[in-house]
mmCIF file of C-alpha atoms in Angstrom:
data_model
loop_
_atom_site.group_PDB
_atom_site.id
_atom_site.type_symbol
_atom_site.label_atom_id
_atom_site.label_comp_id
_atom_site.label_asym_id
_atom_site.label_seq_id
_atom_site.Cartn_x
_atom_site.Cartn_y
_atom_site.Cartn_z
ATOM 1 C CA UNK A 1 107.036 111.938 110.058
ATOM 2 C CA UNK A 2 106.229 110.405 106.659
ATOM 3 C CA UNK A 3 102.795 111.928 106.235
ATOM 4 C CA UNK A 4 100.850 111.796 102.999
ATOM 5 C CA UNK A 5 97.842 114.016 102.450
ATOM 6 C CA UNK A 6 95.085 113.898 99.872
ATOM 7 C CA UNK A 7 92.783 116.635 98.733
ATOM 8 C CA UNK A 8 89.869 116.673 98.610
ATOM 9 C CA UNK A 9 88.808 114.062 101.123
ATOM 10 C CA UNK A 10 85.497 113.694 99.312
ATOM 11 C CA UNK A 11 83.980 115.082 96.169
ATOM 12 C CA UNK A 12 80.631 114.846 94.440
ATOM 13 C CA UNK A 13 80.425 115.728 90.782
ATOM 14 C CA UNK A 14 78.071 115.478 87.855
ATOM 15 C CA UNK A 15 78.500 112.880 85.160
ATOM 16 C CA UNK A 16 80.722 114.136 82.358
ATOM 17 C CA UNK A 17 82.829 116.473 84.446
ATOM 18 C CA UNK A 18 86.479 116.003 85.394
ATOM 19 C CA UNK A 19 87.785 115.741 88.917
ATOM 20 C CA UNK A 20 91.342 116.286 90.127
ATOM 21 C CA UNK A 21 92.680 114.598 93.246
ATOM 22 C CA UNK A 22 95.947 115.721 94.820
ATOM 23 C CA UNK A 23 98.413 113.571 96.724
ATOM 24 C CA UNK A 24 101.170 115.271 98.677
ATOM 25 C CA UNK A 25 104.071 113.989 100.712
ATOM 26 C CA UNK A 26 104.305 116.535 103.506
ATOM 27 C CA UNK A 27 107.655 115.884 105.116
ATOM 28 C CA UNK A 28 109.602 113.830 102.633
ATOM 29 C CA UNK A 29 110.339 113.656 98.947
ATOM 30 C CA UNK A 30 108.703 110.977 96.875
ATOM 31 C CA UNK A 31 110.076 110.084 93.484
ATOM 32 C CA UNK A 32 107.455 107.383 93.244
ATOM 33 C CA UNK A 33 103.819 107.520 94.217
ATOM 34 C CA UNK A 34 101.091 105.008 93.658
ATOM 35 C CA UNK A 35 97.392 105.362 92.991
ATOM 36 C CA UNK A 36 94.928 102.755 94.192
ATOM 37 C CA UNK A 37 91.224 102.286 93.877
ATOM 38 C CA UNK A 38 89.098 100.613 96.509
ATOM 39 C CA UNK A 39 85.507 99.538 96.060
ATOM 40 C CA UNK A 40 83.292 99.062 99.120
ATOM 41 C CA UNK A 41 84.361 96.098 101.218
ATOM 42 C CA UNK A 42 87.018 95.181 98.700
ATOM 43 C CA UNK A 43 90.764 95.357 98.622
ATOM 44 C CA UNK A 44 92.997 98.015 97.146
ATOM 45 C CA UNK A 45 93.638 97.672 93.450
ATOM 46 C CA UNK A 46 96.757 99.340 92.079
ATOM 47 C CA UNK A 47 95.872 101.637 89.216
ATOM 48 C CA UNK A 48 99.175 103.216 88.315
ATOM 49 C CA UNK A 49 102.681 104.061 89.391
ATOM 50 C CA UNK A 50 103.472 107.750 89.255
ATOM 51 C CA UNK A 51 107.084 108.783 88.711
ATOM 52 C CA UNK A 52 108.329 112.326 89.112
ATOM 53 C CA UNK A 53 109.274 113.852 85.802
ATOM 54 C CA UNK A 54 108.143 110.961 83.664
ATOM 55 C CA UNK A 55 105.013 109.272 82.418
ATOM 56 C CA UNK A 56 102.988 107.160 84.760
ATOM 57 C CA UNK A 57 102.901 103.411 84.377
ATOM 58 C CA UNK A 58 99.373 102.037 84.300
ATOM 59 C CA UNK A 59 98.238 98.586 85.358
ATOM 60 C CA UNK A 60 96.513 96.359 82.879
ATOM 61 C CA UNK A 61 92.928 97.350 82.324
ATOM 62 C CA UNK A 62 93.302 100.912 83.571
ATOM 63 C CA UNK A 63 92.558 103.528 80.926
ATOM 64 C CA UNK A 64 95.366 106.066 80.879
ATOM 65 C CA UNK A 65 93.252 108.600 79.003
ATOM 66 C CA UNK A 66 90.552 108.256 81.610
ATOM 67 C CA UNK A 67 92.780 108.535 84.640
ATOM 68 C CA UNK A 68 95.396 111.202 83.968
ATOM 69 C CA UNK A 69 98.343 111.243 86.320
ATOM 70 C CA UNK A 70 100.821 114.073 86.695
ATOM 71 C CA UNK A 71 103.801 113.922 89.035
ATOM 72 C CA UNK A 72 105.253 117.367 88.549
ATOM 73 C CA UNK A 73 107.294 117.633 91.728
ATOM 74 C CA UNK A 74 108.863 115.420 94.362
ATOM 75 C CA UNK A 75 106.003 116.084 96.735
ATOM 76 C CA UNK A 76 102.923 116.185 94.522
ATOM 77 C CA UNK A 77 101.109 113.776 92.275
ATOM 78 C CA UNK A 78 97.658 114.415 90.841
ATOM 79 C CA UNK A 79 95.040 112.044 89.501
ATOM 80 C CA UNK A 80 92.431 113.504 87.187
ATOM 81 C CA UNK A 81 89.352 111.459 86.466
ATOM 82 C CA UNK A 82 88.218 112.758 83.094
ATOM 83 C CA UNK A 83 84.619 112.716 81.934
ATOM 84 C CA UNK A 84 83.598 110.957 85.103
ATOM 85 C CA UNK A 85 80.689 108.545 85.110
ATOM 86 C CA UNK A 86 78.846 106.865 87.966
ATOM 87 C CA UNK A 87 80.939 103.711 87.569
ATOM 88 C CA UNK A 88 83.999 105.784 88.472
ATOM 89 C CA UNK A 89 82.563 106.356 91.915
ATOM 90 C CA UNK A 90 85.025 104.829 94.328
ATOM 91 C CA UNK A 91 87.575 105.456 97.055
ATOM 92 C CA UNK A 92 90.890 106.582 95.599
ATOM 93 C CA UNK A 93 94.002 106.172 97.726
ATOM 94 C CA UNK A 94 97.532 107.283 97.037
ATOM 95 C CA UNK A 95 100.777 106.184 98.619
ATOM 96 C CA UNK A 96 104.332 107.423 98.432
ATOM 97 C CA UNK A 97 107.790 105.999 98.888
ATOM 98 C CA UNK A 98 110.466 108.054 100.600
ATOM 99 C CA UNK A 99 113.100 108.822 97.953
ATOM 100 C CA UNK A 100 115.893 108.829 100.508
ATOM 101 C CA UNK A 101 114.931 105.458 101.902
ATOM 102 C CA UNK A 102 115.094 103.568 98.674
ATOM 103 C CA UNK A 103 116.338 100.415 100.367
ATOM 104 C CA UNK A 104 113.050 100.044 102.181
ATOM 105 C CA UNK A 105 109.748 99.124 100.651
ATOM 106 C CA UNK A 106 107.574 101.091 103.006
ATOM 107 C CA UNK A 107 104.758 102.922 101.340
ATOM 108 C CA UNK A 108 103.063 105.712 103.254
ATOM 109 C CA UNK A 109 99.398 105.977 102.510
ATOM 110 C CA UNK A 110 97.124 108.948 102.188
ATOM 111 C CA UNK A 111 93.714 109.043 103.865
ATOM 112 C CA UNK A 112 91.880 108.509 100.594
ATOM 113 C CA UNK A 113 89.399 110.504 98.517
ATOM 114 C CA UNK A 114 85.771 109.475 98.186
ATOM 115 C CA UNK A 115 84.493 110.252 94.692
ATOM 116 C CA UNK A 116 80.779 110.122 93.967
ATOM 117 C CA UNK A 117 79.632 110.751 90.426
ATOM 118 C CA UNK A 118 75.952 111.550 90.028
ATOM 119 C CA UNK B 1 100.607 86.058 87.752
ATOM 120 C CA UNK B 2 101.230 86.608 91.413
ATOM 121 C CA UNK B 3 98.308 86.428 93.789
ATOM 122 C CA UNK B 4 97.672 87.056 97.479
ATOM 123 C CA UNK B 5 94.901 85.129 99.216
ATOM 124 C CA UNK B 6 93.365 85.916 102.560
ATOM 125 C CA UNK B 7 90.699 83.250 103.040
ATOM 126 C CA UNK B 8 88.962 84.812 106.019
ATOM 127 C CA UNK B 9 86.862 87.927 105.479
ATOM 128 C CA UNK B 10 85.990 88.193 109.146
ATOM 129 C CA UNK B 11 87.688 86.915 112.258
ATOM 130 C CA UNK B 12 85.966 87.338 115.581
ATOM 131 C CA UNK B 13 87.941 86.526 118.728
ATOM 132 C CA UNK B 14 87.648 87.156 122.428
ATOM 133 C CA UNK B 15 90.052 89.425 124.235
ATOM 134 C CA UNK B 16 93.017 87.453 125.459
ATOM 135 C CA UNK B 17 92.562 84.666 122.940
ATOM 136 C CA UNK B 18 95.133 83.923 120.248
ATOM 137 C CA UNK B 19 94.486 85.237 116.780
ATOM 138 C CA UNK B 20 95.905 84.061 113.485
ATOM 139 C CA UNK B 21 95.240 85.682 110.134
ATOM 140 C CA UNK B 22 96.023 83.541 107.152
ATOM 141 C CA UNK B 23 97.797 84.748 104.062
ATOM 142 C CA UNK B 24 98.935 82.635 101.150
ATOM 143 C CA UNK B 25 100.638 83.808 98.028
ATOM 144 C CA UNK B 26 101.419 82.454 94.634
ATOM 145 C CA UNK B 27 104.607 83.615 93.009
ATOM 146 C CA UNK B 28 107.396 81.620 91.478
ATOM 147 C CA UNK B 29 110.157 83.952 92.621
ATOM 148 C CA UNK B 30 111.095 85.382 96.019
ATOM 149 C CA UNK B 31 108.545 87.960 97.057
ATOM 150 C CA UNK B 32 108.636 90.436 99.859
ATOM 151 C CA UNK B 33 105.631 90.131 102.138
ATOM 152 C CA UNK B 34 103.953 92.732 104.283
ATOM 153 C CA UNK B 35 101.057 93.118 106.640
ATOM 154 C CA UNK B 36 99.210 96.420 106.572
ATOM 155 C CA UNK B 37 96.539 97.448 109.057
ATOM 156 C CA UNK B 38 93.707 99.917 108.812
ATOM 157 C CA UNK B 39 92.036 100.981 112.047
ATOM 158 C CA UNK B 40 88.568 102.464 111.952
ATOM 159 C CA UNK B 41 88.546 105.844 110.182
ATOM 160 C CA UNK B 42 92.307 105.809 109.796
ATOM 161 C CA UNK B 43 94.593 105.367 106.847
ATOM 162 C CA UNK B 44 96.380 102.213 105.894
ATOM 163 C CA UNK B 45 99.681 101.753 107.712
ATOM 164 C CA UNK B 46 102.461 99.237 107.690
ATOM 165 C CA UNK B 47 102.306 96.718 110.519
ATOM 166 C CA UNK B 48 105.289 94.565 109.694
ATOM 167 C CA UNK B 49 107.299 93.055 106.866
ATOM 168 C CA UNK B 50 108.977 89.706 106.639
ATOM 169 C CA UNK B 51 112.496 90.982 106.046
ATOM 170 C CA UNK B 52 112.469 92.769 109.384
ATOM 171 C CA UNK B 53 111.579 89.642 111.342
ATOM 172 C CA UNK B 54 110.280 91.848 114.116
ATOM 173 C CA UNK B 55 107.317 91.854 116.429
ATOM 174 C CA UNK B 56 105.048 94.878 116.281
ATOM 175 C CA UNK B 57 102.249 95.393 118.806
ATOM 176 C CA UNK B 58 102.680 91.755 119.766
ATOM 177 C CA UNK B 59 102.138 90.544 116.199
ATOM 178 C CA UNK B 60 104.568 88.289 114.384
ATOM 179 C CA UNK B 61 104.557 86.750 110.937
ATOM 180 C CA UNK B 62 106.854 84.139 109.488
ATOM 181 C CA UNK B 63 107.411 83.633 105.819
ATOM 182 C CA UNK B 64 107.067 79.957 104.950
ATOM 183 C CA UNK B 65 108.314 79.531 101.420
ATOM 184 C CA UNK B 66 107.451 75.846 101.355
ATOM 185 C CA UNK B 67 103.819 76.535 102.117
ATOM 186 C CA UNK B 68 103.903 79.963 100.412
ATOM 187 C CA UNK B 69 102.329 81.480 103.478
ATOM 188 C CA UNK B 70 102.809 84.551 105.643
ATOM 189 C CA UNK B 71 100.329 84.135 108.465
ATOM 190 C CA UNK B 72 99.980 86.876 111.065
ATOM 191 C CA UNK B 73 99.777 85.799 114.687
ATOM 192 C CA UNK B 74 99.270 87.294 118.098
ATOM 193 C CA UNK B 75 99.077 85.168 121.242
ATOM 194 C CA UNK B 76 96.721 87.419 123.194
ATOM 195 C CA UNK B 77 94.341 89.634 121.254
ATOM 196 C CA UNK B 78 93.422 93.049 122.607
ATOM 197 C CA UNK B 79 90.368 95.159 121.844
ATOM 198 C CA UNK B 80 92.549 97.747 120.141
ATOM 199 C CA UNK B 81 93.565 95.099 117.614
ATOM 200 C CA UNK B 82 90.141 95.340 116.015
ATOM 201 C CA UNK B 83 90.873 96.537 112.491
ATOM 202 C CA UNK B 84 91.137 95.539 108.873
ATOM 203 C CA UNK B 85 94.310 93.657 108.036
ATOM 204 C CA UNK B 86 95.759 93.336 104.558
ATOM 205 C CA UNK B 87 98.507 91.014 103.458
ATOM 206 C CA UNK B 88 100.553 92.425 100.591
ATOM 207 C CA UNK B 89 103.227 91.219 98.245
ATOM 208 C CA UNK B 90 105.976 93.086 96.464
ATOM 209 C CA UNK B 91 108.031 91.512 93.741
ATOM 210 C CA UNK B 92 111.775 91.695 94.230
ATOM 211 C CA UNK B 93 112.085 92.089 90.477
ATOM 212 C CA UNK B 94 109.956 95.211 90.510
ATOM 213 C CA UNK B 95 112.174 98.216 91.141
ATOM 214 C CA UNK B 96 109.226 100.459 91.987
ATOM 215 C CA UNK B 97 108.072 98.309 94.840
ATOM 216 C CA UNK B 98 104.507 97.917 93.659
ATOM 217 C CA UNK B 99 102.246 96.170 96.134
ATOM 218 C CA UNK B 100 99.575 93.611 95.466
ATOM 219 C CA UNK B 101 97.057 93.330 98.272
ATOM 220 C CA UNK B 102 94.935 90.469 99.488
ATOM 221 C CA UNK B 103 91.224 90.938 100.021
ATOM 222 C CA UNK B 104 91.692 91.766 103.667
ATOM 223 C CA UNK B 105 90.508 90.253 106.945
ATOM 224 C CA UNK B 106 88.336 92.186 109.362
ATOM 225 C CA UNK B 107 89.308 91.369 112.936
ATOM 226 C CA UNK B 108 86.841 91.994 115.726
ATOM 227 C CA UNK B 109 88.043 91.506 119.273
ATOM 228 C CA UNK B 110 85.251 91.314 121.799
ATOM 229 C CA UNK B 111 85.682 91.756 125.545
#
Protein backbone atom coordinates (compact mmCIF):
# COMPACT_ATOMS: atom_id res chain seq x y z
CA UNK A 1 0.00 0.00 0.00
CA UNK A 2 0.82 3.72 0.15
CA UNK A 3 1.82 4.15 -3.47
CA UNK A 4 2.39 7.52 -5.08
CA UNK A 5 2.58 7.87 -8.84
CA UNK A 6 3.82 10.68 -11.03
CA UNK A 7 3.04 11.41 -14.63
CA UNK A 8 4.85 11.83 -16.87
CA UNK A 9 8.04 10.10 -15.81
CA UNK A 10 10.00 12.28 -18.21
CA UNK A 11 9.21 15.17 -20.48
CA UNK A 12 11.12 17.25 -22.98
CA UNK A 13 9.74 20.62 -23.96
CA UNK A 14 10.74 23.76 -25.78
CA UNK A 15 11.71 26.91 -23.96
CA UNK A 16 8.69 29.11 -23.28
CA UNK A 17 6.14 26.34 -23.05
CA UNK A 18 4.36 25.14 -19.91
CA UNK A 19 4.55 21.65 -18.51
CA UNK A 20 2.16 19.98 -16.08
CA UNK A 21 3.27 17.20 -13.76
CA UNK A 22 0.73 15.08 -11.90
CA UNK A 23 1.17 13.46 -8.51
CA UNK A 24 -1.38 10.89 -7.39
CA UNK A 25 -1.82 8.90 -4.22
CA UNK A 26 -3.16 5.60 -5.50
CA UNK A 27 -4.45 3.83 -2.42
CA UNK A 28 -4.80 6.50 0.22
CA UNK A 29 -6.03 10.03 0.64
CA UNK A 30 -3.52 12.81 0.99
CA UNK A 31 -4.57 16.15 2.38
CA UNK A 32 -0.97 17.27 2.12
CA UNK A 33 1.50 16.68 -0.66
CA UNK A 34 4.94 18.07 -1.14
CA UNK A 35 6.90 19.03 -4.22
CA UNK A 36 10.67 18.71 -4.32
CA UNK A 37 13.32 19.51 -6.85
CA UNK A 38 16.53 17.56 -7.20
CA UNK A 39 19.52 18.62 -9.25
CA UNK A 40 22.02 16.00 -10.42
CA UNK A 41 23.99 14.52 -7.54
CA UNK A 42 22.35 16.88 -5.11
CA UNK A 43 19.79 16.53 -2.38
CA UNK A 44 16.07 17.12 -2.51
CA UNK A 45 15.02 20.71 -2.05
CA UNK A 46 11.48 21.33 -0.86
CA UNK A 47 9.69 23.68 -3.22
CA UNK A 48 6.20 23.85 -1.80
CA UNK A 49 3.59 22.25 0.39
CA UNK A 50 0.36 21.47 -1.41
CA UNK A 51 -2.84 21.38 0.63
CA UNK A 52 -6.12 20.06 -0.70
CA UNK A 53 -8.63 22.83 -1.19
CA UNK A 54 -6.31 25.67 -0.33
CA UNK A 55 -3.37 27.59 -1.69
CA UNK A 56 0.03 26.01 -1.70
CA UNK A 57 2.72 27.23 0.64
CA UNK A 58 5.97 27.99 -1.15
CA UNK A 59 9.47 27.86 0.29
CA UNK A 60 11.60 30.94 0.26
CA UNK A 61 13.05 31.64 -3.14
CA UNK A 62 10.52 29.58 -5.08
CA UNK A 63 8.46 31.64 -7.52
CA UNK A 64 4.80 30.81 -7.04
CA UNK A 65 3.86 32.28 -10.41
CA UNK A 66 6.47 30.12 -12.06
CA UNK A 67 5.56 26.89 -10.34
CA UNK A 68 1.78 26.66 -10.13
CA UNK A 69 0.42 24.06 -7.76
CA UNK A 70 -3.14 22.80 -7.69
CA UNK A 71 -4.39 20.26 -5.17
CA UNK A 72 -7.95 19.80 -6.34
CA UNK A 73 -8.69 16.44 -4.74
CA UNK A 74 -7.46 14.23 -1.94
CA UNK A 75 -5.54 12.08 -4.38
CA UNK A 76 -4.16 14.52 -6.93
CA UNK A 77 -1.78 17.44 -6.90
CA UNK A 78 -0.37 19.04 -10.03
CA UNK A 79 2.72 21.15 -10.57
CA UNK A 80 2.78 23.34 -13.65
CA UNK A 81 6.08 24.82 -14.71
CA UNK A 82 5.05 27.91 -16.65
CA UNK A 83 7.12 29.43 -19.43
CA UNK A 84 9.81 26.86 -18.85
CA UNK A 85 13.44 27.70 -19.49
CA UNK A 86 16.53 25.51 -19.61
CA UNK A 87 17.39 26.38 -16.00
CA UNK A 88 14.13 24.72 -14.96
CA UNK A 89 15.46 21.41 -16.19
CA UNK A 90 15.56 19.16 -13.17
CA UNK A 91 14.12 16.10 -11.45
CA UNK A 92 10.82 16.91 -9.77
CA UNK A 93 9.63 14.62 -6.99
CA UNK A 94 6.38 14.66 -5.08
CA UNK A 95 5.48 13.04 -1.80
CA UNK A 96 2.24 12.56 0.08
CA UNK A 97 1.17 12.08 3.66
CA UNK A 98 -1.64 9.67 4.47
CA UNK A 99 -4.53 11.79 5.79
CA UNK A 100 -5.72 9.02 8.08
CA UNK A 101 -2.31 8.53 9.63
CA UNK A 102 -1.81 12.06 10.76
CA UNK A 103 0.09 11.00 13.86
CA UNK A 104 2.91 9.67 11.73
CA UNK A 105 5.33 11.71 9.72
CA UNK A 106 5.86 9.22 6.96
CA UNK A 107 5.94 10.71 3.52
CA UNK A 108 5.46 8.41 0.56
CA UNK A 109 7.44 9.46 -2.45
CA UNK A 110 6.67 9.34 -6.12
CA UNK A 111 9.19 8.05 -8.65
CA UNK A 112 9.98 11.54 -9.92
CA UNK A 113 9.62 13.36 -13.24
CA UNK A 114 12.62 14.29 -15.35
CA UNK A 115 12.05 17.64 -17.06
CA UNK A 116 14.35 18.76 -19.84
CA UNK A 117 13.79 22.17 -21.36
CA UNK A 118 15.48 22.76 -24.70
CA UNK B 1 17.63 28.11 10.37
CA UNK B 2 17.71 24.38 10.73
CA UNK B 3 20.28 22.42 8.80
CA UNK B 4 21.12 18.77 8.16
CA UNK B 5 24.72 17.82 7.42
CA UNK B 6 25.93 14.56 5.98
CA UNK B 7 29.70 14.98 5.71
CA UNK B 8 30.39 11.93 3.59
CA UNK B 9 29.35 11.97 -0.06
CA UNK B 10 30.59 8.45 -0.65
CA UNK B 11 31.17 5.54 1.68
CA UNK B 12 32.77 2.41 0.33
CA UNK B 13 32.84 -0.66 2.57
CA UNK B 14 33.46 -4.36 2.19
CA UNK B 15 30.69 -6.87 2.67
CA UNK B 16 30.51 -7.93 6.28
CA UNK B 17 32.23 -4.81 7.57
CA UNK B 18 30.47 -2.31 9.81
CA UNK B 19 29.11 0.82 8.23
CA UNK B 20 28.26 4.13 9.85
CA UNK B 21 26.71 7.08 8.07
CA UNK B 22 27.05 10.37 9.84
CA UNK B 23 24.29 12.90 10.20
CA UNK B 24 24.40 16.08 12.23
CA UNK B 25 21.71 18.66 12.55
CA UNK B 26 21.38 22.17 13.79
CA UNK B 27 18.10 23.15 15.34
CA UNK B 28 17.39 24.79 18.65
CA UNK B 29 14.19 22.86 19.31
CA UNK B 30 13.36 19.15 19.33
CA UNK B 31 13.37 17.83 15.79
CA UNK B 32 12.18 14.55 14.45
CA UNK B 33 14.88 12.73 12.52
CA UNK B 34 14.58 10.24 9.71
CA UNK B 35 16.72 8.18 7.42
CA UNK B 36 15.49 7.70 3.88
CA UNK B 37 17.05 5.34 1.36
CA UNK B 38 17.02 5.32 -2.41
CA UNK B 39 18.09 2.12 -4.15
CA UNK B 40 19.22 2.24 -7.74
CA UNK B 41 16.35 3.20 -10.07
CA UNK B 42 13.87 3.19 -7.22
CA UNK B 43 12.01 5.90 -5.40
CA UNK B 44 12.93 7.35 -2.07
CA UNK B 45 11.58 5.34 0.86
CA UNK B 46 11.62 5.64 4.60
CA UNK B 47 14.23 3.48 6.30
CA UNK B 48 13.68 4.45 9.90
CA UNK B 49 12.81 7.32 12.22
CA UNK B 50 14.11 8.11 15.64
CA UNK B 51 10.78 8.03 17.45
CA UNK B 52 10.30 4.40 16.49
CA UNK B 53 13.61 3.30 17.98
CA UNK B 54 13.50 0.25 15.75
CA UNK B 55 15.96 -1.68 13.66
CA UNK B 56 15.18 -1.98 9.97
CA UNK B 57 17.21 -4.24 7.68
CA UNK B 58 19.81 -4.40 10.43
CA UNK B 59 20.19 -0.61 10.56
CA UNK B 60 19.83 1.40 13.74
CA UNK B 61 20.13 5.08 14.50
CA UNK B 62 20.21 6.83 17.83
CA UNK B 63 19.34 10.44 18.33
CA UNK B 64 22.03 12.15 20.39
CA UNK B 65 20.70 15.53 21.38
CA UNK B 66 23.92 16.51 23.10
CA UNK B 67 25.93 16.00 19.95
CA UNK B 68 22.98 16.87 17.68
CA UNK B 69 23.62 13.73 15.71
CA UNK B 70 21.59 10.89 14.23
CA UNK B 71 24.16 8.51 12.82
CA UNK B 72 23.01 5.41 10.95
CA UNK B 73 24.79 2.17 11.74
CA UNK B 74 24.85 -1.42 10.62
CA UNK B 75 27.27 -3.97 12.07
CA UNK B 76 27.61 -6.11 8.95
CA UNK B 77 27.07 -4.48 5.58
CA UNK B 78 25.50 -6.47 2.76
CA UNK B 79 25.74 -5.88 -0.97
CA UNK B 80 22.05 -5.04 -1.11
CA UNK B 81 22.72 -2.11 1.20
CA UNK B 82 24.36 -0.25 -1.66
CA UNK B 83 22.18 2.81 -2.12
CA UNK B 84 21.87 6.52 -1.52
CA UNK B 85 21.00 7.42 2.05
CA UNK B 86 19.47 10.70 3.12
CA UNK B 87 19.13 12.00 6.64
CA UNK B 88 16.10 14.25 7.08
CA UNK B 89 14.70 16.51 9.73
CA UNK B 90 11.15 17.52 10.48
CA UNK B 91 10.32 20.30 12.88
CA UNK B 92 7.90 19.39 15.63
CA UNK B 93 6.52 22.90 15.36
CA UNK B 94 5.62 22.39 11.72
CA UNK B 95 2.16 20.87 11.50
CA UNK B 96 2.62 19.86 7.87
CA UNK B 97 5.61 17.70 8.58
CA UNK B 98 7.91 19.31 6.05
CA UNK B 99 11.22 17.54 5.63
CA UNK B 100 14.64 19.05 5.22
CA UNK B 101 17.14 16.66 3.68
CA UNK B 102 20.87 16.35 4.01
CA UNK B 103 23.05 16.12 0.92
CA UNK B 104 23.01 12.35 0.99
CA UNK B 105 25.66 9.64 1.30
CA UNK B 106 26.23 7.09 -1.44
CA UNK B 107 27.05 3.71 0.07
CA UNK B 108 28.85 1.13 -2.01
CA UNK B 109 29.28 -2.32 -0.55
CA UNK B 110 31.82 -4.43 -2.37
CA UNK B 111 32.12 -8.21 -2.07
